[in-house]
């Protein structure tokens, strides 16, 4: 299904899977039982040191994802290789279905792209709010999903957003460390709460205007509505974000854009930086 090139002398398959990729015991066991790892289609000893440059093959059964495909894929693919793709999700489109009736989400469109190219598995690694547009990372096989999920947890996938906020933030940069929880009085709203989940947002002011400023924001955690809640907590809600106290705009919308994804690719052993236009 895919080939991986060993990039250091003496690395074993066991070390690659357990130490470097840190796959779960279940996945490693399944790969071993299926004899899924080979060299030139020959079985391999998992604890045998391999030379740098050795190409090993992975071939295993991949389950089919259950997103119903759209007729056409109408989302832009910004990056793609055999392990993942990065799509530009439009504003107003949900990341994934929340009910059987949701058939026009970003993942439904991505499923059409995958099927058109001979695949049948695709799962999002993180999500974007419906009102947020921009870059979304999607895994194309279960091993990639497992590794990218861990990278999100360990904050080694750097997600950068741009937002225009009300007023002018006094400091040019800063970090917001405020836990976020559900609003007991509103089903979908979130609030800063000492009993909420740990949340960290880094921001930098990149442009200042008369009554607003533009900030670039890097998420260290990925809580629901995190940027919206944290900027409102600073007293500078995102322009148009009426749910969090901003004035309504003529479009009735707010502007939050996932503009960049950056990470060290675990399969290609190279840096990937993708920007949205």
Coordinates of C-alpha atoms in Angstrom, one line a residue:
X1 CA 0.0 0.0 0.0
X2 CA 2.9 2.3 0.7
X3 CA 6.7 2.3 0.9
X4 CA 8.9 3.8 3.6
X5 CA 12.6 4.5 3.3
X6 CA 14.7 3.9 6.4
X7 CA 16.5 7.1 7.2
X8 CA 19.0 6.0 9.8
X9 CA 21.4 3.0 10.0
X10 CA 20.5 0.2 12.4
X11 CA 16.8 1.0 12.8
X12 CA 14.6 -2.1 13.1
X13 CA 10.9 -2.4 12.0
X14 CA 10.0 -2.8 15.7
X15 CA 11.8 0.4 16.6
X16 CA 10.2 2.3 13.7
X17 CA 6.7 1.3 14.7
X18 CA 7.0 1.4 18.5
X19 CA 9.6 4.1 19.1
X20 CA 9.6 6.4 16.1
X21 CA 6.0 6.3 15.1
X22 CA 4.8 5.2 18.6
X23 CA 1.9 3.2 17.2
X24 CA -0.5 1.5 19.6
X25 CA 0.0 -2.1 20.6
X26 CA -3.2 -3.2 18.7
X27 CA -2.0 -1.7 15.4
X28 CA 1.5 -3.1 15.8
X29 CA 0.1 -6.6 16.6
X30 CA -2.3 -6.5 13.6
X31 CA 0.6 -5.6 11.3
X32 CA 2.7 -8.4 12.6
X33 CA 0.0 -11.0 12.4
X34 CA -0.9 -9.9 8.8
X35 CA 2.8 -10.0 7.8
X36 CA 2.1 -6.5 6.5
X37 CA 5.7 -5.3 6.4
X38 CA 8.0 -6.7 3.8
X39 CA 11.2 -6.0 1.8
X40 CA 10.9 -6.7 -2.0
X41 CA 7.7 -8.8 -1.1
X42 CA 9.8 -11.0 1.3
X43 CA 9.0 -11.4 5.0
X44 CA 11.2 -9.3 7.3
X45 CA 12.6 -10.0 10.8
X46 CA 11.1 -7.2 12.9
X47 CA 14.2 -6.9 15.1
X48 CA 16.8 -7.0 12.3
X49 CA 18.8 -3.8 12.0
X50 CA 18.3 -2.2 8.6
X51 CA 20.7 -0.1 6.5
X52 CA 19.8 3.5 5.8
X53 CA 18.0 3.7 2.5
X54 CA 16.3 0.4 2.8
X55 CA 12.8 0.5 1.4
X56 CA 10.2 -1.4 3.3
X57 CA 6.7 -2.1 2.0
X58 CA 3.5 -1.9 4.0
X59 CA 0.4 -3.7 2.7
X60 CA -2.7 -4.2 4.9
X61 CA -6.4 -4.2 4.7
X62 CA -7.8 -0.7 5.0
X63 CA -11.4 -0.3 6.2
X64 CA -13.8 1.9 4.1
X65 CA -14.9 5.2 5.6
X66 CA -18.6 5.7 5.7
X67 CA -18.9 9.3 4.5
X68 CA -21.5 9.4 1.7
X69 CA -19.7 11.0 -1.3
X70 CA -21.0 14.1 -3.0
X71 CA -21.5 14.0 -6.8
X72 CA -18.5 16.2 -7.3
X73 CA -15.7 17.3 -5.0
X74 CA -16.1 21.0 -4.7
X75 CA -13.4 21.7 -2.1
X76 CA -9.8 22.7 -3.1
X77 CA -7.0 20.3 -2.3
X78 CA -3.9 22.3 -1.2
X79 CA -1.6 19.3 -0.7
X80 CA -1.7 15.6 -1.2
X81 CA 0.5 12.5 -0.9
X82 CA -0.2 8.9 -0.4
X83 CA -0.6 9.3 3.4
X84 CA -2.6 12.5 3.8
X85 CA -4.2 15.5 2.1
X86 CA -4.8 19.1 3.2
X87 CA -8.0 20.6 2.0
X88 CA -9.3 24.2 2.1
X89 CA -12.6 24.1 3.8
X90 CA -15.0 26.8 2.7
X91 CA -16.8 29.1 5.2
X92 CA -20.3 27.9 6.1
X93 CA -19.5 24.2 5.5
X94 CA -19.3 21.7 8.4
X95 CA -16.1 19.6 8.8
X96 CA -18.0 16.3 9.1
X97 CA -21.6 15.0 9.3
X98 CA -23.4 15.3 12.6
X99 CA -26.5 13.4 11.4
X100 CA -27.5 11.1 8.6
X101 CA -29.0 14.1 6.8
X102 CA -25.6 15.9 6.6
X103 CA -24.4 15.0 3.1
X104 CA -22.6 18.2 2.0
X105 CA -19.9 18.5 4.6
X106 CA -16.2 18.9 3.9
X107 CA -15.6 15.1 4.5
X108 CA -18.4 14.2 2.0
X109 CA -16.6 16.2 -0.6
X110 CA -13.2 14.7 0.3
X111 CA -14.7 11.2 0.1
X112 CA -15.7 11.9 -3.5
X113 CA -12.1 12.9 -4.3
X114 CA -10.7 9.8 -2.6
X115 CA -13.1 7.5 -4.5
X116 CA -12.3 9.2 -7.8
X117 CA -8.7 8.3 -7.2
X118 CA -9.2 4.7 -6.2
X119 CA -9.2 4.9 -2.4
X120 CA -11.9 4.3 0.2
X121 CA -10.5 5.5 3.5
X122 CA -10.4 9.1 4.7
X123 CA -10.6 10.6 8.2
X124 CA -10.1 14.2 9.5
X125 CA -7.3 14.7 12.0
X126 CA -8.8 17.9 13.5
X127 CA -11.8 20.0 12.7
X128 CA -12.8 23.5 11.9
X129 CA -15.9 25.3 13.1
X130 CA -18.5 25.8 10.4
X131 CA -17.9 29.5 10.3
X132 CA -14.1 29.1 10.0
X133 CA -12.6 28.6 6.6
X134 CA -9.1 27.2 5.7
X135 CA -6.8 24.3 6.0
X136 CA -7.9 20.9 7.3
X137 CA -5.6 17.9 7.6
X138 CA -7.0 14.5 6.5
X139 CA -5.4 11.1 6.9
X140 CA -5.6 8.6 4.0
X141 CA -4.9 5.3 6.0
X142 CA -5.3 4.2 9.6
X143 CA -1.5 4.3 10.4
X144 CA -1.4 7.9 9.3
X145 CA -4.5 8.7 11.3
X146 CA -2.9 7.2 14.4
X147 CA 0.4 9.1 14.0
X148 CA -1.2 12.5 13.1
X149 CA -3.7 12.2 16.0
X150 CA -0.7 11.8 18.4
X151 CA 1.1 14.7 16.7
X152 CA -2.0 16.9 17.3
X153 CA -2.0 15.9 20.9
X154 CA 1.8 16.6 21.3
X155 CA 1.4 20.0 19.5
X156 CA 3.9 19.1 16.7
X157 CA 1.4 20.1 14.0
X158 CA 1.5 23.9 14.0
X159 CA -1.9 25.4 13.1
X160 CA -1.9 29.2 12.3
X161 CA -5.1 31.2 12.0
X162 CA -5.8 34.9 11.0
X163 CA -8.6 36.8 12.6
X164 CA -9.7 40.5 12.7
X165 CA -10.8 41.5 16.2
X166 CA -12.6 44.4 17.6
X167 CA -10.4 47.2 19.1
X168 CA -6.7 47.3 19.4
X169 CA -4.9 44.8 21.6
X170 CA -2.4 46.7 23.8
X171 CA 0.4 44.2 23.5
X172 CA 1.9 43.1 20.2
X173 CA 1.9 39.5 21.2
X174 CA 0.9 37.2 24.1
X175 CA -0.4 33.9 25.3
X176 CA -3.8 33.2 26.7
X177 CA -3.9 30.3 29.2
X178 CA -7.6 30.0 30.3
X179 CA -9.5 26.7 30.6
X180 CA -12.6 26.5 28.4
X181 CA -15.9 24.7 29.3
X182 CA -19.5 24.6 28.2
X183 CA -21.9 27.4 28.9
X184 CA -24.6 26.0 31.1
X185 CA -27.1 28.5 29.7
X186 CA -26.3 27.9 26.0
X187 CA -26.1 24.6 24.1
X188 CA -23.3 25.5 21.7
X189 CA -21.5 28.4 23.4
X190 CA -18.3 28.0 25.3
X191 CA -16.9 30.0 28.2
X192 CA -13.7 30.5 30.1
X193 CA -14.2 28.4 33.2
X194 CA -11.8 27.1 35.9
X195 CA -13.5 23.7 35.7
X196 CA -13.1 23.6 31.9
X197 CA -10.4 21.9 29.7
X198 CA -6.9 23.2 29.5
X199 CA -6.5 25.6 26.6
X200 CA -3.6 27.7 25.3
X201 CA -3.6 30.2 22.5
X202 CA -0.6 32.3 21.3
X203 CA -1.3 35.5 19.3
X204 CA 0.6 38.2 17.5
X205 CA -0.8 41.4 16.1
X206 CA 0.2 41.8 12.4
X207 CA -1.9 44.8 11.4
X208 CA -3.6 47.6 13.3
X209 CA -6.5 49.7 11.9
X210 CA -8.7 52.5 13.4
X211 CA -11.1 50.2 15.3
X212 CA -9.8 46.8 14.7
X213 CA -6.6 44.8 14.4
X214 CA -5.5 41.6 12.7
X215 CA -3.9 38.8 14.7
X216 CA -2.2 35.6 13.7
X217 CA -3.0 32.9 16.2
X218 CA -1.3 29.6 16.9
X219 CA -3.2 26.9 18.7
X220 CA -1.4 24.8 21.3
X221 CA -4.7 23.0 22.2
X222 CA -7.8 22.5 20.1
X223 CA -10.9 23.2 22.2
X224 CA -14.2 24.0 20.6
X225 CA -14.4 27.7 19.7
X226 CA -11.0 28.2 21.4
X227 CA -9.9 31.3 19.4
X228 CA -13.3 32.9 19.6
X229 CA -13.6 32.3 23.3
X230 CA -10.0 33.4 24.2
X231 CA -10.1 36.6 22.0
X232 CA -13.5 37.6 23.5
X233 CA -12.1 36.9 27.0
X234 CA -9.3 39.5 26.2
X235 CA -12.1 42.0 25.4
X236 CA -11.4 41.7 21.7
X237 CA -14.0 39.4 20.1
X238 CA -13.6 38.5 16.4
X239 CA -15.3 41.0 14.2
X240 CA -18.8 39.8 13.5
X241 CA -18.8 37.0 16.1
X242 CA -22.1 38.0 17.8
X243 CA -22.1 34.8 19.8
X244 CA -19.2 36.1 21.7
X245 CA -20.2 39.7 22.1
X246 CA -19.0 41.3 18.8
X247 CA -21.1 43.7 16.8
X248 CA -22.9 42.2 13.8
X249 CA -21.4 42.8 10.4
X250 CA -23.3 43.5 7.2
X251 CA -22.5 39.9 6.1
X252 CA -23.8 38.5 9.4
X253 CA -20.6 36.5 9.5
X254 CA -17.2 36.5 11.3
X255 CA -13.7 36.2 9.8
X256 CA -11.5 33.4 11.1
X257 CA -9.2 31.8 8.6
X258 CA -6.9 28.7 9.1
X259 CA -4.1 30.1 7.0
X260 CA -1.2 27.6 7.6
X261 CA -0.3 24.0 8.6
X262 CA 3.3 23.0 9.3
X263 CA 4.7 19.7 10.5
X264 CA 7.5 17.2 10.1
X265 CA 6.1 14.5 7.8
X266 CA 6.4 11.2 9.7
X267 CA 6.5 9.1 6.4
X268 CA 8.5 11.4 4.1
X269 CA 11.0 12.7 6.7
X270 CA 10.7 16.2 5.5
X271 CA 9.1 19.5 6.6
X272 CA 5.7 20.3 5.1
X273 CA 4.4 23.8 5.2
X274 CA 1.1 24.5 3.5
X275 CA -0.5 27.9 3.2
X276 CA -4.1 28.8 2.2
X277 CA -4.7 31.6 -0.3

